[in-house]
Coordinates of C-alpha atoms in Angstrom, one line a residue:
Chain R
M1 CA 141.8 -2.6 50.7
S2 CA 139.1 -2.4 53.4
D3 CA 135.7 -0.7 53.4
A4 CA 135.4 2.7 55.0
P5 CA 133.9 2.2 58.5
D6 CA 130.9 4.4 57.9
L7 CA 129.8 2.8 54.6
S8 CA 126.1 2.1 55.0
P9 CA 124.5 -1.0 53.4
E10 CA 122.8 1.4 50.9
A11 CA 126.1 3.0 49.9
K12 CA 127.7 -0.5 49.6
K13 CA 124.9 -1.6 47.3
K14 CA 125.2 1.5 45.1
R15 CA 129.0 0.9 44.9
G16 CA 128.3 -2.6 43.8
H17 CA 126.0 -1.4 41.0
R18 CA 128.6 1.2 39.9
N19 CA 131.3 -1.5 39.8
L20 CA 129.0 -3.7 37.7
A21 CA 128.2 -0.8 35.3
I22 CA 132.0 -0.1 34.9
A23 CA 132.7 -3.8 34.2
L24 CA 129.9 -4.0 31.6
G25 CA 131.0 -0.7 30.1
L26 CA 134.6 -2.0 29.7
I27 CA 133.5 -5.3 28.3
G28 CA 131.1 -3.5 25.9
F29 CA 133.9 -1.1 24.8
V30 CA 136.3 -4.0 24.2
A31 CA 133.7 -5.9 22.2
I32 CA 132.9 -2.9 20.1
V33 CA 136.5 -2.2 19.3
Y34 CA 136.9 -5.9 18.4
L35 CA 133.9 -5.7 16.1
V36 CA 135.1 -2.5 14.4
T37 CA 138.5 -4.1 13.8
I38 CA 137.0 -7.2 12.3
L39 CA 134.6 -5.2 10.1
K40 CA 137.5 -2.9 8.9
I41 CA 139.8 -5.8 8.2
S42 CA 137.2 -7.8 6.3
G43 CA 136.2 -4.6 4.4
N44 CA 139.9 -4.1 3.4
I45 CA 140.3 -7.8 2.4
G46 CA 137.1 -7.5 0.3
A47 CA 138.3 -4.3 -1.4
A48 CA 141.7 -5.9 -2.2
G49 CA 140.2 -9.1 -3.5
Chain G
M1 CA 138.7 14.1 46.3
D2 CA 135.3 13.8 47.9
D3 CA 135.5 11.2 50.7
K4 CA 131.8 11.2 51.5
P5 CA 130.1 7.8 50.7
S6 CA 128.5 8.0 47.3
F7 CA 124.8 7.0 46.8
A8 CA 125.0 7.5 43.1
G9 CA 123.9 4.5 41.0
P10 CA 124.5 3.9 37.3
K11 CA 121.3 5.7 36.3
D12 CA 122.6 8.9 38.0
Y13 CA 125.7 8.8 35.8
F14 CA 123.4 8.2 32.8
A15 CA 121.4 11.2 33.8
L16 CA 124.6 13.3 33.5
L17 CA 124.6 12.5 29.8
K18 CA 121.4 14.5 29.3
P19 CA 119.5 11.5 27.7
R20 CA 116.7 13.7 26.2
V21 CA 119.3 15.9 24.4
M22 CA 121.1 12.8 23.4
S23 CA 118.0 11.3 21.8
L24 CA 117.6 14.4 19.6
V25 CA 121.3 14.1 18.7
I26 CA 120.9 10.4 17.8
F27 CA 117.8 11.2 15.6
T28 CA 119.3 14.2 13.7
A29 CA 122.6 12.3 13.3
F30 CA 120.8 9.2 12.0
V31 CA 118.9 11.4 9.4
G32 CA 122.3 12.9 8.3
M33 CA 123.7 9.4 8.0
I34 CA 120.8 8.0 6.0
A35 CA 120.9 11.1 3.8
A36 CA 124.6 10.6 3.1
I37 CA 123.9 6.9 2.2
A38 CA 121.0 8.0 -0.1
D39 CA 123.5 10.4 -1.7
G40 CA 125.7 7.5 -2.6
A41 CA 128.0 6.9 0.4
K42 CA 128.9 3.3 1.1
V43 CA 129.2 2.1 4.6
H44 CA 128.9 -1.2 6.5
P45 CA 125.8 -1.1 8.7
G46 CA 127.8 -2.3 11.7
L47 CA 130.3 0.5 11.3
A48 CA 127.5 3.1 10.8
A49 CA 125.8 1.8 14.1
V50 CA 129.1 2.2 16.0
S51 CA 129.7 5.6 14.5
L52 CA 126.2 6.7 15.7
L53 CA 126.9 5.3 19.1
A54 CA 130.2 7.3 19.3
I55 CA 128.3 10.5 18.3
A56 CA 125.7 9.8 20.9
V57 CA 128.3 9.2 23.6
G58 CA 130.2 12.3 22.5
A59 CA 127.0 14.4 23.0
G60 CA 126.4 12.8 26.4
A61 CA 130.0 13.6 27.4
S62 CA 129.5 17.3 26.5
G63 CA 126.3 17.1 28.7
A64 CA 128.3 15.7 31.7
L65 CA 131.0 18.4 31.3
N66 CA 128.3 21.1 31.0
M67 CA 126.7 19.8 34.2
W68 CA 130.1 19.9 35.9
W69 CA 130.8 23.5 34.9
D70 CA 127.3 24.8 35.5
A71 CA 126.6 23.0 38.8
D72 CA 126.2 26.4 40.6
I73 CA 123.6 27.6 38.0
D74 CA 121.8 24.3 38.0
A75 CA 121.4 24.4 41.8
V76 CA 119.3 27.6 41.6
M77 CA 117.1 26.9 38.6
A78 CA 113.8 25.0 39.0
R79 CA 114.3 23.2 35.6
T80 CA 117.8 21.8 36.6
I81 CA 117.8 21.5 40.4
G82 CA 116.9 17.8 40.2
R83 CA 120.1 17.0 38.3
P84 CA 122.6 14.5 39.9
I85 CA 125.2 17.2 41.0
P86 CA 122.8 19.7 42.7
R87 CA 121.1 16.7 44.4
G88 CA 124.5 15.8 45.9
L89 CA 124.5 12.4 44.3
V90 CA 127.5 12.8 42.0
P91 CA 130.5 14.9 43.1
K92 CA 131.5 17.6 40.6
S93 CA 135.0 16.1 40.2
E94 CA 133.5 12.8 39.2
A95 CA 131.2 14.4 36.6
A96 CA 134.3 16.1 35.1
G97 CA 136.3 12.9 35.0
F98 CA 133.4 11.0 33.6
G99 CA 132.8 13.6 30.9
M100 CA 136.4 13.8 29.9
L101 CA 136.8 10.0 29.7
L102 CA 133.7 9.6 27.5
S103 CA 134.8 12.5 25.3
A104 CA 138.2 10.9 24.6
L105 CA 136.6 7.4 24.1
S106 CA 133.9 8.7 21.8
V107 CA 136.3 10.6 19.6
A108 CA 138.7 7.7 19.5
L109 CA 135.9 5.2 18.7
L110 CA 134.6 7.4 15.9
A111 CA 138.1 7.7 14.4
L112 CA 138.4 3.9 14.5
A113 CA 134.9 3.2 13.1
S114 CA 134.8 5.9 10.4
N115 CA 137.4 8.5 9.7
Y116 CA 139.5 11.4 11.1
V117 CA 137.2 14.1 9.5
A118 CA 134.2 12.9 11.5
A119 CA 136.3 12.3 14.6
G120 CA 137.7 15.8 14.3
L121 CA 134.3 17.3 13.9
L122 CA 133.0 15.4 16.9
A123 CA 136.0 16.7 19.0
F124 CA 135.3 20.2 17.8
T125 CA 131.6 19.8 18.7
I126 CA 132.4 18.8 22.3
F127 CA 135.0 21.6 22.6
F128 CA 132.5 24.2 21.2
Y129 CA 129.7 23.1 23.6
V130 CA 131.9 22.9 26.7
V131 CA 134.5 25.6 26.2
I132 CA 132.9 28.2 23.8
Y133 CA 129.3 27.8 25.0
S134 CA 129.3 26.6 28.6
M135 CA 132.5 28.3 29.9
W136 CA 132.5 31.4 27.9
L137 CA 129.3 32.6 26.2
K138 CA 126.6 31.3 28.5
R139 CA 127.4 33.7 31.3
S140 CA 128.7 36.6 29.3
T141 CA 126.3 37.4 26.4
P142 CA 122.6 37.1 25.5
Q143 CA 123.8 35.8 22.2
N144 CA 124.9 32.6 24.1
I145 CA 122.5 30.2 22.6
V146 CA 122.6 31.8 19.1
I147 CA 126.4 31.1 18.8
G148 CA 126.3 28.1 21.1
G149 CA 123.6 26.6 19.0
A150 CA 126.3 25.5 16.5
A151 CA 127.3 22.7 18.8
G152 CA 123.7 21.3 18.8
A153 CA 123.5 21.7 15.0
L154 CA 126.7 19.8 14.2
P155 CA 125.6 16.1 14.8
P156 CA 124.1 15.5 11.3
V157 CA 127.3 17.0 9.8
V158 CA 129.4 14.7 11.9
A159 CA 127.3 11.7 11.0
W160 CA 127.3 12.6 7.2
A161 CA 131.1 12.9 7.4
A162 CA 131.3 9.5 9.3
V163 CA 129.8 7.6 6.3
A164 CA 130.9 9.8 3.4
G165 CA 134.3 11.0 4.6
H166 CA 133.4 14.7 3.9
A167 CA 130.5 17.1 4.6
P168 CA 128.9 18.5 1.5
L169 CA 126.5 21.5 1.2
D170 CA 123.5 19.3 2.0
A171 CA 125.0 18.4 5.4
W172 CA 125.5 22.0 6.2
I173 CA 121.9 22.8 5.2
L174 CA 120.8 20.4 8.0
F175 CA 123.2 22.2 10.3
L176 CA 121.7 25.6 9.2
I177 CA 118.1 24.4 10.0
I178 CA 119.0 23.3 13.6
F179 CA 121.2 26.4 14.0
L180 CA 118.4 28.8 13.1
W181 CA 115.8 26.8 15.0
T182 CA 117.8 27.1 18.3
P183 CA 117.2 30.8 19.1
P184 CA 113.4 30.8 18.8
H185 CA 113.2 27.5 20.6
F186 CA 115.3 28.6 23.6
W187 CA 114.0 32.1 23.7
A188 CA 110.4 30.8 23.8
L189 CA 111.5 28.7 26.8
A190 CA 113.3 31.6 28.4
L191 CA 110.2 33.8 28.0
Y192 CA 108.2 31.6 30.3
R193 CA 111.2 30.6 32.5
E194 CA 112.6 34.2 32.7
G195 CA 112.7 34.2 36.5
D196 CA 114.7 31.0 36.5
Y197 CA 117.5 32.4 34.3
A198 CA 117.5 35.8 36.0
R199 CA 117.9 34.2 39.4
A200 CA 120.8 32.1 38.1
G201 CA 122.5 35.2 36.6
V202 CA 122.4 33.8 33.1
P203 CA 122.0 36.6 30.5
M204 CA 119.2 35.2 28.4
M205 CA 117.7 37.5 25.9
P206 CA 114.4 38.3 27.9
N207 CA 116.2 39.4 31.0
V208 CA 118.8 41.4 29.1
A209 CA 117.1 43.0 26.1
G210 CA 113.6 42.7 27.5
E211 CA 110.5 40.8 26.6
A212 CA 109.4 42.9 23.6
S213 CA 112.8 42.8 21.9
T214 CA 113.0 39.0 22.5
K215 CA 109.6 38.5 20.9
K216 CA 110.7 40.5 17.8
Q217 CA 113.9 38.5 17.5
I218 CA 112.0 35.3 17.8
F219 CA 109.7 36.3 15.0
G220 CA 112.7 37.4 12.9
Y221 CA 114.5 34.1 13.3
S222 CA 111.3 32.2 12.6
I223 CA 111.0 33.9 9.2
I224 CA 114.6 32.9 8.3
L225 CA 114.0 29.4 9.7
A226 CA 110.8 28.9 7.7
V227 CA 112.7 29.8 4.5
A228 CA 115.8 27.7 5.4
G229 CA 113.4 24.8 6.3
V230 CA 112.4 24.4 2.6
A231 CA 116.0 24.8 1.4
P232 CA 116.6 21.0 1.2
Y233 CA 114.0 20.9 -1.6
A234 CA 115.9 23.4 -3.6
T235 CA 119.1 21.3 -3.5
G236 CA 117.4 18.0 -4.0
L237 CA 118.1 16.7 -0.5
G238 CA 114.3 16.7 0.1
G239 CA 111.5 15.8 -2.4
L240 CA 107.9 17.0 -2.8
A241 CA 106.7 15.4 0.4
Y242 CA 109.4 17.2 2.3
L243 CA 108.5 20.5 0.6
A244 CA 104.8 20.1 1.6
I245 CA 105.7 19.2 5.2
S246 CA 108.4 21.8 5.7
S247 CA 106.1 24.5 4.2
A248 CA 103.1 23.5 6.4
F249 CA 105.2 23.3 9.6
G250 CA 107.1 26.5 8.7
A251 CA 103.7 28.3 8.3
G252 CA 102.7 26.9 11.7
F253 CA 105.9 28.0 13.3
L254 CA 105.5 31.5 11.9
M255 CA 101.9 31.7 13.1
L256 CA 102.9 30.8 16.6
A257 CA 105.8 33.2 16.6
W258 CA 103.4 35.9 15.4
R259 CA 101.1 35.0 18.4
V260 CA 104.1 35.3 20.7
L261 CA 104.9 38.7 19.2
K262 CA 101.4 39.9 19.7
S263 CA 100.9 38.3 23.2
E264 CA 100.4 40.3 26.3
P265 CA 103.5 41.1 28.4
Q266 CA 104.3 38.4 30.9
S267 CA 101.9 36.0 29.1
K268 CA 103.3 32.5 29.3
E269 CA 100.8 30.6 27.1
A270 CA 102.0 31.7 23.6
P271 CA 105.7 31.1 24.3
K272 CA 104.8 27.7 25.8
Q273 CA 102.9 26.7 22.6
L274 CA 105.8 27.9 20.4
F275 CA 108.3 26.0 22.5
A276 CA 106.3 22.8 22.3
F277 CA 105.7 23.2 18.5
S278 CA 109.3 24.0 17.8
I279 CA 110.3 20.4 19.0
L280 CA 107.6 19.0 16.7
Y281 CA 108.8 21.2 13.9
L282 CA 112.3 19.9 14.0
F283 CA 111.2 16.3 14.4
A284 CA 108.7 16.6 11.4
L285 CA 111.3 18.1 9.0
F286 CA 113.9 15.5 9.8
A287 CA 111.4 12.6 9.9
A288 CA 110.2 13.7 6.4
L289 CA 113.7 13.6 5.0
L290 CA 114.2 10.2 6.6
A291 CA 111.0 8.8 5.3
E292 CA 111.7 10.0 1.8
D293 CA 115.2 8.5 1.8
I294 CA 114.0 5.2 3.2
A295 CA 111.2 5.1 0.7
A296 CA 113.7 5.8 -2.1
F297 CA 115.7 2.7 -1.1
Y298 CA 112.7 0.5 -2.0
V299 CA 111.5 2.3 -5.1

């Protein structure tokens, strides 16, 4: 994919920031789901034991 | 699709979440959560934190969907003209997509971290705020914020359910306090921002029923609120410190509502004072409950 020809440096910079925020958001979401899964499983093991 | 280059940064998308409203939601939900734990509910602190995050994101998602739907109104009101959509920073379609995505993720995350009761309540809260309040009531009746206030009052109930798996009477008392607090709070704002709402065509009580009627209704709700404010003491949710604080702040609320009732027509000072105090009132009551619960953990 190529950049739109009229994309100003400011617009490119903002797009970079948005992309970074999406990446961090996705990593954060995956990490939270992982954490929740571990906590739930360890809680269930604790309850069973 | 909007093909114009976007100049929106992450903070503009964050602004779509109505961070100030979100902070109030986080606070009231946190108090609901701690009250449930003080009541005997057991929860892992990590799961409680994730649940609180999910509730906050759900509230933010409703804010984004509200800004998408009300972009035309926001563009003509002084209070909201600086929001990302009226400023042309975020296209409406992106705000809608952002809000829907976060709604789905927040409900799914709450279901995963806590239980389906809490997740269902959060989904209902988002639906109520966006569809019932924003899309239906806001432009059609001066009772908009009375009924719509239920959405803002639900977070402590959702939080209670997240840690306890159910929502007992005490959780609904917290709901009732916020629900009854909403009309005098917003009508006080509407009294000194009347022109704003009239210009936007939003049927707020002052520009439909008139100033005098609104002032009477503010006073009426304030009486009921002051009584409901001490109800947590009656059920044991709050202790003596809470009783003292809720009584004192309830009396203050009533005094300021009386001043509004007796103020000169078009006077902005008394409604402004009541509006500012109403925020302090809600904070004081919930902070008192929180302080008592935290103190009880150490005694």
